[in-house]
XYZ file of C-alpha atoms in Angstrom:
562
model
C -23.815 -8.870 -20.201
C -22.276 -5.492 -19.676
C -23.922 -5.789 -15.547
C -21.625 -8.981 -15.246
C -18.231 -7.160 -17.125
C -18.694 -4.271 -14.509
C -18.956 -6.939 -11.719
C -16.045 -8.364 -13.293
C -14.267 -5.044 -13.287
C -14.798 -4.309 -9.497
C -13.728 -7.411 -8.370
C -10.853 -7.170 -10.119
C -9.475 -4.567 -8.194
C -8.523 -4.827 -4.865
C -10.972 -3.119 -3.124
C -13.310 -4.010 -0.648
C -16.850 -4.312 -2.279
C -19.876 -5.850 -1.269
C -20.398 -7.678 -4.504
C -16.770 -9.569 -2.881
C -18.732 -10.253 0.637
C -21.368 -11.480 -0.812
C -20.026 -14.187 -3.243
C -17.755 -14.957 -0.238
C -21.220 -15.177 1.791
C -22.653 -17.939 -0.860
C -19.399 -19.828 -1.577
C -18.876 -19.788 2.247
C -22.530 -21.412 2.594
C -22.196 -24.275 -0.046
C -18.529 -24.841 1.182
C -20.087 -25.433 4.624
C -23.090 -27.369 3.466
C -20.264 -29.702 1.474
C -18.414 -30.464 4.925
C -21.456 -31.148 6.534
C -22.701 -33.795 3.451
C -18.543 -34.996 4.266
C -19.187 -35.069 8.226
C -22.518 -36.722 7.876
C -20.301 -39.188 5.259
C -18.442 -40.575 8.070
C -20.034 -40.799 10.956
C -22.908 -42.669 8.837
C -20.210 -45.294 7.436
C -18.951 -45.755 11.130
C -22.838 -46.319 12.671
C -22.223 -49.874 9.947
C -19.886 -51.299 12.639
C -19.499 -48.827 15.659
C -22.174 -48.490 18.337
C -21.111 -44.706 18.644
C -18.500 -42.574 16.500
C -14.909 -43.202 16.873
C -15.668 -45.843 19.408
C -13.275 -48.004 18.168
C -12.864 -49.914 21.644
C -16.575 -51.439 21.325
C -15.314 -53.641 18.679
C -13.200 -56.902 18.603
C -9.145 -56.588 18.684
C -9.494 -58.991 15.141
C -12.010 -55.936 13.756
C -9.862 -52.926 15.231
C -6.675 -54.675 12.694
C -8.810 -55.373 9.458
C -10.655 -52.278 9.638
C -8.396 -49.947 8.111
C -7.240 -52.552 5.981
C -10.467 -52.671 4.579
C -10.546 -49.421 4.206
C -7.232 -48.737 2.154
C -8.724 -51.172 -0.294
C -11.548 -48.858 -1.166
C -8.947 -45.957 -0.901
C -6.964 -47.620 -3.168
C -9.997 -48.617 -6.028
C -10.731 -44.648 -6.350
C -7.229 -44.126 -6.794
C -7.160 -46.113 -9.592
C -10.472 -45.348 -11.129
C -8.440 -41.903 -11.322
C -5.338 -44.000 -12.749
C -3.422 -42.836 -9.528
C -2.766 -39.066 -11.429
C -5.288 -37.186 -8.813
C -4.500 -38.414 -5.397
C -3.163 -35.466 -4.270
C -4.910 -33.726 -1.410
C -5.317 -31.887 1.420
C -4.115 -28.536 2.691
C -0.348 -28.672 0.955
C -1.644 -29.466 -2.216
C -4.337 -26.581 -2.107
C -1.211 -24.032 -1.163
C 0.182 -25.385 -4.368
C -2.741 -24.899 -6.037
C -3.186 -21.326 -5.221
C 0.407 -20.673 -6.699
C -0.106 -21.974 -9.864
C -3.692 -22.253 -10.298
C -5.329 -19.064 -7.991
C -6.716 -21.786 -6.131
C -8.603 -23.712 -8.624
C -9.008 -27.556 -7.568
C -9.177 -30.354 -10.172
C -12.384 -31.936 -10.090
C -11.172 -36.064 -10.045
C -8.741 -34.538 -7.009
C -11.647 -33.354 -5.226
C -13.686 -36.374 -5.453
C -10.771 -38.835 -3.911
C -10.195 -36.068 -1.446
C -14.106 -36.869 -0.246
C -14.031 -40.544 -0.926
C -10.586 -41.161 0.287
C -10.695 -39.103 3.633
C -14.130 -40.374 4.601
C -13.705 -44.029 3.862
C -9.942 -43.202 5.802
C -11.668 -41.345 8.726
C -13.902 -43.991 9.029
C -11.691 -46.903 8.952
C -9.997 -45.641 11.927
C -6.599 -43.835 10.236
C -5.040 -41.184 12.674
C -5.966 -37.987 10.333
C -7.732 -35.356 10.803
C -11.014 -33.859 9.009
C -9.585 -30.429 8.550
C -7.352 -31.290 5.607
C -10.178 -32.528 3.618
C -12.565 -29.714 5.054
C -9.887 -27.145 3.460
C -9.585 -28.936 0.260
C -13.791 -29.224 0.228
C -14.288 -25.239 0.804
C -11.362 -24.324 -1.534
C -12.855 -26.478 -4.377
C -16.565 -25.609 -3.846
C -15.996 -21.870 -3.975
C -13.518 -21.460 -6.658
C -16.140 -23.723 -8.240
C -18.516 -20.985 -8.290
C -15.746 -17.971 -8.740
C -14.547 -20.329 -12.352
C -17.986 -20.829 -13.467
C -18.486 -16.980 -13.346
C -15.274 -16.656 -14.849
C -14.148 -14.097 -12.265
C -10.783 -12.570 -12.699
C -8.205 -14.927 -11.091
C -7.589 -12.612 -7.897
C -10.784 -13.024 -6.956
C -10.993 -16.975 -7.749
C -7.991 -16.641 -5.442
C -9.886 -14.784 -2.798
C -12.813 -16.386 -2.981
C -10.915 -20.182 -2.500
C -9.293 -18.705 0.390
C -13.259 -17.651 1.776
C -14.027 -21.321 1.025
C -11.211 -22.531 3.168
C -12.003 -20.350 6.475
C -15.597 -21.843 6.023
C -14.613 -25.476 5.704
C -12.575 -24.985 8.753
C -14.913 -22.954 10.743
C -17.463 -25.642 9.913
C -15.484 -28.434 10.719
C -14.340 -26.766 14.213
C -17.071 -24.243 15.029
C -14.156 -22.047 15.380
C -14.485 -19.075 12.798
C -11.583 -16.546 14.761
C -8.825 -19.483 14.670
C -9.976 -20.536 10.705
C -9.650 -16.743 9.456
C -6.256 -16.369 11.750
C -5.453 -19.612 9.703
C -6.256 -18.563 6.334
C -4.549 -15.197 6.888
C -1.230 -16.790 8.747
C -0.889 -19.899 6.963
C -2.899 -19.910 3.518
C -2.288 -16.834 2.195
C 0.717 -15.710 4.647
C -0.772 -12.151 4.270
C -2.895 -9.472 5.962
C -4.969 -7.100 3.713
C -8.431 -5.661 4.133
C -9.755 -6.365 1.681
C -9.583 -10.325 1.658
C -9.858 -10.314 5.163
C -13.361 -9.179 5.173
C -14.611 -11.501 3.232
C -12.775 -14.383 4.618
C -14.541 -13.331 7.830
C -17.884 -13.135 6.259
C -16.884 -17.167 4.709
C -16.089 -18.226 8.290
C -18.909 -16.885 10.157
C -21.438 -18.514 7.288
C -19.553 -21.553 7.825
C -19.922 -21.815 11.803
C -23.472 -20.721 11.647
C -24.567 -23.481 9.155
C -23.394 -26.272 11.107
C -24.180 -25.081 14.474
C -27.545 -24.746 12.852
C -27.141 -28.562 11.816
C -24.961 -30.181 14.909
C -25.580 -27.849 17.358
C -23.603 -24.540 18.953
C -21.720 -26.715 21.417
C -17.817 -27.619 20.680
C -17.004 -31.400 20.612
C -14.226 -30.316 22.944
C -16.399 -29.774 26.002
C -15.143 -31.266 28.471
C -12.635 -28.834 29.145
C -13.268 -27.324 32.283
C -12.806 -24.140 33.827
C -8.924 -23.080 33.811
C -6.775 -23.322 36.901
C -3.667 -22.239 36.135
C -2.097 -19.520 37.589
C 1.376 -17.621 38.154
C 2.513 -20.223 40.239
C 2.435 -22.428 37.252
C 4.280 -20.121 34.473
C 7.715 -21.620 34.830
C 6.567 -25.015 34.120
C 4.523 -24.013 31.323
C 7.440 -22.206 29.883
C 9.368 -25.669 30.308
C 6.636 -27.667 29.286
C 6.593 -25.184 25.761
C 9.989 -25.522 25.044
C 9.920 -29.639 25.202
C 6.466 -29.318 22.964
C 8.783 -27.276 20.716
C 11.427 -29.847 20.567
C 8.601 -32.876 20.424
C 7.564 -30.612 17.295
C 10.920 -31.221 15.162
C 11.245 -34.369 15.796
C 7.582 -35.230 14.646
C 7.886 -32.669 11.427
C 11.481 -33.883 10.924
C 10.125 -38.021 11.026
C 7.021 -37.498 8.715
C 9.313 -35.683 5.969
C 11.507 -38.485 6.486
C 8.818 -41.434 6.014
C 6.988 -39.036 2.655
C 11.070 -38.926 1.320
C 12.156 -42.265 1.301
C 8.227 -44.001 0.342
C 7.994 -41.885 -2.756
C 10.104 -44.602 -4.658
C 7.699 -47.161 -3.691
C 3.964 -47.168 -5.840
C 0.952 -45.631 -3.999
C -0.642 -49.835 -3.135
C 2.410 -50.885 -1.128
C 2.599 -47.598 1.161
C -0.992 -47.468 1.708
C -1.422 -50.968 2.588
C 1.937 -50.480 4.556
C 0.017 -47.420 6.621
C -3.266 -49.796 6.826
C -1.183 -52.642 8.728
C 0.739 -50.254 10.865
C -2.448 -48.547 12.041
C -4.024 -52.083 12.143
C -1.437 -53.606 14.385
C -1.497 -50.254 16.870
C -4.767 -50.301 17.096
C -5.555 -53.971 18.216
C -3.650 -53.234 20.933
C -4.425 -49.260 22.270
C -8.088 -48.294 20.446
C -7.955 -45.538 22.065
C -5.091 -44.115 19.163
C -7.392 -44.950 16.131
C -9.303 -42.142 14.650
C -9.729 -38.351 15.213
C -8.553 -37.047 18.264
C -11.156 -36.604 20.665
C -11.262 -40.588 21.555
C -7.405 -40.506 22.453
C -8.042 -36.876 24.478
C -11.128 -38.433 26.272
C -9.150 -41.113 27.514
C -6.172 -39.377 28.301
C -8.245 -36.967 30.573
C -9.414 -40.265 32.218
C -8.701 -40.308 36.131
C -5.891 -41.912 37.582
C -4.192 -42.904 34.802
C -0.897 -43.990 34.854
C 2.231 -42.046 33.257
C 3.181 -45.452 30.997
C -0.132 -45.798 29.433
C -0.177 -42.006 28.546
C 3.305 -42.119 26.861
C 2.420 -45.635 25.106
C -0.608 -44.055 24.011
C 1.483 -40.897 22.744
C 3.992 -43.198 21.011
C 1.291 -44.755 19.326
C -0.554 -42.330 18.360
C 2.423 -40.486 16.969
C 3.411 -43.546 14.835
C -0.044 -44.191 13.609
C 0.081 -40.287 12.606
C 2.997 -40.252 10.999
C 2.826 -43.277 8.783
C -0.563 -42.881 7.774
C 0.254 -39.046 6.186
C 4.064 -39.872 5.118
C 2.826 -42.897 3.184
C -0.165 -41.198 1.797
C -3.274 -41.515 3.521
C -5.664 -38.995 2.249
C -6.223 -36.542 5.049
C -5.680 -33.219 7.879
C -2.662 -33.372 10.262
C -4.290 -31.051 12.396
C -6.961 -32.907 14.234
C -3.810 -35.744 15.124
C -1.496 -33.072 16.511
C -3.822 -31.982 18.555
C -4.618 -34.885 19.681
C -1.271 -35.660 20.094
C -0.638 -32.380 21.807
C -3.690 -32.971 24.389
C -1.890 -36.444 25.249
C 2.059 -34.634 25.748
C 0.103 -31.673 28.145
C -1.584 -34.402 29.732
C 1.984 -36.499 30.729
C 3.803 -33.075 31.313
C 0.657 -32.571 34.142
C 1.338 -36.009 35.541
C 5.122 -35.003 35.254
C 4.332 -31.651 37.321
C 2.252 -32.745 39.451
C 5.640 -34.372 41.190
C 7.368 -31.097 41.351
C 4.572 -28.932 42.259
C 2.327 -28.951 45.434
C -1.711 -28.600 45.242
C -4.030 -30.169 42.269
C -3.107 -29.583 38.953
C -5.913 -30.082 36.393
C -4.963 -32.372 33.563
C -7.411 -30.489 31.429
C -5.463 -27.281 31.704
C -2.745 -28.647 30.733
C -3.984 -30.790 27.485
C -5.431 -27.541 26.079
C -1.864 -25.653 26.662
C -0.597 -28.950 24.760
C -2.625 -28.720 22.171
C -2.077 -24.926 21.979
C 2.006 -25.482 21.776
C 2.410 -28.133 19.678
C -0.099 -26.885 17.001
C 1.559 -23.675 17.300
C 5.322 -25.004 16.964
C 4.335 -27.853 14.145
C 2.557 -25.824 11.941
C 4.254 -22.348 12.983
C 0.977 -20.537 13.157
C 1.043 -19.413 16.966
C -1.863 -16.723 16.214
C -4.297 -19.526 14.931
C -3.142 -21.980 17.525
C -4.006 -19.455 20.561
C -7.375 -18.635 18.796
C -8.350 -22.195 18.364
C -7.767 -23.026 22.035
C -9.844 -20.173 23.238
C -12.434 -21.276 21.086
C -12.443 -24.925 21.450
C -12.429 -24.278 25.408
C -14.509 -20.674 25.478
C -12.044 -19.718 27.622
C -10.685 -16.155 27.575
C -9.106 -16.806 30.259
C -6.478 -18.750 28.423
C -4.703 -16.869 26.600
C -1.762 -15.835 28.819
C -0.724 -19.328 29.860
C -1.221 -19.698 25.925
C 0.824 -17.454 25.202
C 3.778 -18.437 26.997
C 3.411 -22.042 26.101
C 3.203 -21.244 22.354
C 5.586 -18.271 22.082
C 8.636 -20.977 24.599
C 7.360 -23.267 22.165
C 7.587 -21.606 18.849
C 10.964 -19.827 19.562
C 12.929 -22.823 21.180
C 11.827 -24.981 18.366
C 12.546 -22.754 15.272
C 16.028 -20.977 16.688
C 17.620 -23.860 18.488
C 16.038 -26.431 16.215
C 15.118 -24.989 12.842
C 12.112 -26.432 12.539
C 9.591 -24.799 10.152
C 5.905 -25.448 9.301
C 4.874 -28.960 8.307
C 2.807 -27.918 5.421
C 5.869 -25.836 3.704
C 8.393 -28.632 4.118
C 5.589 -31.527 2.638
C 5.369 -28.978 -0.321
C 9.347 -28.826 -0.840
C 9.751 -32.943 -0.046
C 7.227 -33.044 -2.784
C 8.661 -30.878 -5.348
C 5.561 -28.982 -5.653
C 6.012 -24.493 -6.094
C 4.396 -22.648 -3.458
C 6.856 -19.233 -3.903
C 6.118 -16.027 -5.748
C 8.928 -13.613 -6.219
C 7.603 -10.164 -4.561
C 6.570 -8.573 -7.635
C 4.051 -11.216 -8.907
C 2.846 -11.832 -5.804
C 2.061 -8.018 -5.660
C 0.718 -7.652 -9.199
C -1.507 -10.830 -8.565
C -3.447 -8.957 -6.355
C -5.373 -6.870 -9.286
C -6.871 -8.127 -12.799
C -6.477 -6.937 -16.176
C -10.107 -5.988 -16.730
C -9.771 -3.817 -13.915
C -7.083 -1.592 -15.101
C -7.430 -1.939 -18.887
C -7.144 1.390 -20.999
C -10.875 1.142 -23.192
C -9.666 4.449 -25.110
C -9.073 2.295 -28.266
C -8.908 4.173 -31.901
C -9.548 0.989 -33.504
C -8.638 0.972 -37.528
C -9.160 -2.107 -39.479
C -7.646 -2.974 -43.011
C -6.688 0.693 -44.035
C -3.169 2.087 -45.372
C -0.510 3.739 -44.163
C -1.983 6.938 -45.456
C -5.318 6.437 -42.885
C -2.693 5.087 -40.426
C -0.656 8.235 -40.425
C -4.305 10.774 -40.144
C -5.430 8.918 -37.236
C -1.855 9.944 -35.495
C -1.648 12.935 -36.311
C -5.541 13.348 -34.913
C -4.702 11.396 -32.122
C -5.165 12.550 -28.764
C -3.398 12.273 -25.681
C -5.000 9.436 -24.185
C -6.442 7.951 -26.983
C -4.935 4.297 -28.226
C -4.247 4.340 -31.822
C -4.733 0.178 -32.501
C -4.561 -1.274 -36.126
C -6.564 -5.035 -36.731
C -4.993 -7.131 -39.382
C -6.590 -10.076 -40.539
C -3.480 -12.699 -41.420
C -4.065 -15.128 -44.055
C -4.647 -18.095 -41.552
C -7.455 -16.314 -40.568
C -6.435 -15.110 -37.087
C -6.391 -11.085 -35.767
C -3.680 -9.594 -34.867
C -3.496 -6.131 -33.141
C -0.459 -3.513 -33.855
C -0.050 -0.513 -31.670
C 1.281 2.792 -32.583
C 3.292 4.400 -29.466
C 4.572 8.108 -29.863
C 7.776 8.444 -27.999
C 9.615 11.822 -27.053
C 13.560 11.264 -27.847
C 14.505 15.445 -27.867
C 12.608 18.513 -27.065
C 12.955 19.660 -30.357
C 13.040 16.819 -32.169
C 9.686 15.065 -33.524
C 7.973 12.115 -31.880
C 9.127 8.640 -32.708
C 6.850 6.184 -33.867
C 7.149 2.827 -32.533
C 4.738 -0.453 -33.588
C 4.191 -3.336 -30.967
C 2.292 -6.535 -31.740
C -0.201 -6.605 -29.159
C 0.261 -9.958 -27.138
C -3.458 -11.813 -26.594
C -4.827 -12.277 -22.719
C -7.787 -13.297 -21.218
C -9.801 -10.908 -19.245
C -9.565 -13.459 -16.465
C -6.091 -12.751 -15.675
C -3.871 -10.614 -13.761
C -1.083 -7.950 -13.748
C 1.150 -11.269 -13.261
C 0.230 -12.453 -16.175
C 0.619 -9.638 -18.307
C 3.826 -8.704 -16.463
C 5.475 -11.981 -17.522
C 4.320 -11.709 -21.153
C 6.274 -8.541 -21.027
C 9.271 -8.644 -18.930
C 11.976 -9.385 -21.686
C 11.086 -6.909 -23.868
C 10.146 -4.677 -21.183
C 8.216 -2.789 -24.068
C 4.511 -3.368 -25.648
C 1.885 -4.358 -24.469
C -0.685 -6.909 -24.277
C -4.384 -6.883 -25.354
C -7.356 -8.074 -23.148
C -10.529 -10.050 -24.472
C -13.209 -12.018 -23.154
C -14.156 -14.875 -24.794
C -12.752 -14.437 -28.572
C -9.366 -13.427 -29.262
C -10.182 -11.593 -32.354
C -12.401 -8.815 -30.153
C -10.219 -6.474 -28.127
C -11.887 -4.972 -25.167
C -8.590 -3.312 -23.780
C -4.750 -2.563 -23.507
C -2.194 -2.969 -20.901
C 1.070 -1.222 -22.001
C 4.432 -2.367 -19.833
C 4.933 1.559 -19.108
C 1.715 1.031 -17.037
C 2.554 -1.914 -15.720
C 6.420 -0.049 -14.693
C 4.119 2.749 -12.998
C 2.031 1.009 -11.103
C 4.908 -1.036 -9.448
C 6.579 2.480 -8.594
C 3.163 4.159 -7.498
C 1.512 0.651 -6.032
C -2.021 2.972 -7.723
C -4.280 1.857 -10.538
C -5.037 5.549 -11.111
């Protein structure tokens, strides 16, 4: 017992340890292990009706519209099995979760996010496996971090470990899913997460390229071409991804506004025929997005097929979140991306003498308009280079991300797509600066333990024990109320005059769990701005600490827990 409160204590301050990297190391595995059980969900529901996964073309026109009709009927049972309270999911629902739950996933939310985004993967829906991989890895280690009742910061830290790893095991890409967590999740650099996070992503890759293999399902990329000659129109073709951006993050807000009036079975069998119709017609738009980038990369196609197959799959994308299919929006924008890079080559190609590889220019589509949709130009660069192990990307990258990113958000406002689904949705993702920064650090990690603890005595014992009292010692009186419940008084000497004698002051000790942080104990206090607050484990009537507000004051001034 008193090995696991000193774990407790060091991992509530915010430090690295290796006790941190470790449980990141383990939550990381299992979060990996539960994408791969998700991937292996999928593919083997697909290998029912499809010769090959996401082959969607081998099948009838009649099959390609029914299928995801068929499969928003079994989205729709789970939902209400659940009574339609935990359909929530994917990554803007786990940045909500972090804010008011340190990243702690409901259980019945977890289960339609695996249920829901396989059978929707499956049935050909134009989402992406990331979302759910996110939602998986947060769930599974703040899973372990709750059942070891952890002190919230690290449940938070260890849910953002379990996101890298679902990401890096969904994409084999462990740089872009820390860049990710750090630049999108947590929207915050610090040492001492980022370690571990690292740690979480590179367990993640390794277990599934143990299991599938170290190979990218992006491949086919071939060796880059581009050179300065081709910098203007890469700069051009940026600032159109940036403006193709908006108007994609501006539509989806639009369809997830005005559908919330309607009940969850109309918009998802709305989504199911819209994807149904789309796809009986262009196959090639159902699913993930490598079957749309494989065929865009196709030879000699023409520039109308490409921009009916962009329209498409943009539609398809679109309705399918913004009415509430469970699922990522990453693997579909870049998908979608792939598909714009590939017109803009055919595009070029008439302005611009000599070959111009249509590969090269899907991966700087996919690299722009990840980068300008989501805003996260440091995890779009980093997933291109790994996706295409291709160093020699990044400085085309760069200037089709950075044309892209600023044209879109200073002539456009656009922001990132996750944010504005959380505001559309009503659902807090904001910390004021000074709980975010006392979040970072748990109670048990600070607590004062110099407790002179007096039970059931006088006034006469009270007064001795202050008068012995020392400096740092904690004189703390337990009263036993007649309903049976403890309550703690503390005795503060003040200082009012030099000369004058201290001044006695008595503050009811408020309760809090050991679990929690300097937020928590802030917020108790701030109105008083006086008192403080008592820490226990498990019973409230046993008091295993103090946090007084004047420490609480000092540590905001001094940013130290000594």
């Amino acid at each position: 017992m008193k090995t696991i409160t000193q774990l407790k204590k060091r991992l509530a301050v915010p430090q690295t340890s290796w006790q941190l990297c470790l449980l990141a190391a383990i939550g990381g595995f299992a979060s990996a292990l539960l994408v791969v059980l998700f991937i292996f969900t999928i593919e083997g529901i697909q290998l029912f009706f499809l010769p090959e996964k996401d082959d969607y073309n081998s099948i009838s026109a009649l099959s390609r519209f029914q299928l995801p009709i068929m499969g928003a009927v079994v989205i729709l049972l789970f939902a209400w099995l659940t009574g339609y309270k935990y359909i929530r999911s994917g990554i803007p629902f786990v940045l909500h979760r972090l804010k008011v739950a340190n990243g702690v996933m409901p259980f019945r939310n977890t289960v339609n996010q695996f249920i829901g985004s396989a059978t929707a993967l499956a049935a050909g829906f134009s989402v992406g496996r990331e979302g759910p991989a996110v939602h998986l890895g947060a769930a599974c280690s703040s899973y372990i971090a709750n059942k070891l009742n952890l002190p919230y910061n690290a449940i938070r830290s260890l849910s953002a470990c379990g996101i890298a790893a679902g990401i890096a095991a969904c994409f084999n890409t462990p740089i872009a899913a820390v860049l990710f967590v750090m630049e999108v999740i947590l929207r915050e650099y610090k040492v001492h997460i980022f370690i571990p996070v690292m740690i979480a992503a590179l367990v993640g890759s390794m277990t599934t390229s143990h299991i599938f293999g170290v190979n990218h399902e992006f491949g086919h990329f071939t060796a880059i071409t581009l050179n300065i000659d081709h910098y203007l129109v890469l700069a051009v073709l940026g600032m159109v991804l940036g403006v193709f951006a908006f108007i994609f993050n501006r539509n989806l807000i639009l369809v997830i506004k005005h559908s919330a009036r309607f009940h969850l079975v109309p918009r998802i069998l709305t989504a199911a025929l819209i994807t149904g119709s789309l796809g009986y017609a262009l196959p090639y738009a159902m699913g993930t997005d490598l079957s749309a980038i494989n065929f865009s990369l196709q030879n000699s196609l023409e520039l109308q097929l490409l921009l009916g197959l962009l329209v498409a799959k943009v539609l398809m994308t679109i309705f399918a979140l913004g009415l509430g299919i469970p699922g990522g929006v990453i693997g579909p924008i870049l998908g979608i991306g792939a598909i714009a890079g590939t017109c803009g080559s055919v595009v070029a190609s008439y302005f611009i003498g000599g070959n111009i590889s249509a590969s090269d220019f899907a991966l700087m589509g996919m690299a722009g308009f990840m980068a300008a949709t989501l805003n996260a130009p440091l995890a779009a660069l980093l997933c291109v280079v790994e996706l295409s192990n291709q160093i020699e990307i990044i400085v085309p990258a760069m200037i089709v991300i950075t044309s892209a990113c600023v044209f879109s958000g200073q002539f456009f406002g656009n922001r990132s797509i996750f944010i504005l689904q959380l505001e559309i949705q009503g659902l807090p993702y904001r910390q004021p600066p000074i709980e975010k920064f006392l979040q970072r650090i748990g109670v048990i990690g600070v607590m004062d333990e110099r407790i002179t603890l007096l039970r059931q005595v006088d006034d006469k014992t009270i007064a001795t024990a202050l008068s012995k009292q020392k400096p740092q010692d904690n004189v703390i009186h337990q009263i036993k109320r007649p309903d049976e419940t403890t309550q703690f008084i503390f005795y503060q000497q003040s200082m009012t005059d030099i000369d004058a004698k201290p001044t006695l002051t008595k503050h009811t000790l408020i309760p809090l769990s050991s679990q929690s942080t300097l937020t928590e104990a802030y917020l108790l206090l701030m109105k008083k701005r006086t008192g403080g607050v008592y820490i226990y484990q498990d019973n409230p009537d046993e008091i295993m600490g103090i946090i007084t507000f004047d420490y609480i004051s000092a540590y905001l001034l001094k940013g130290k827990t000594n």
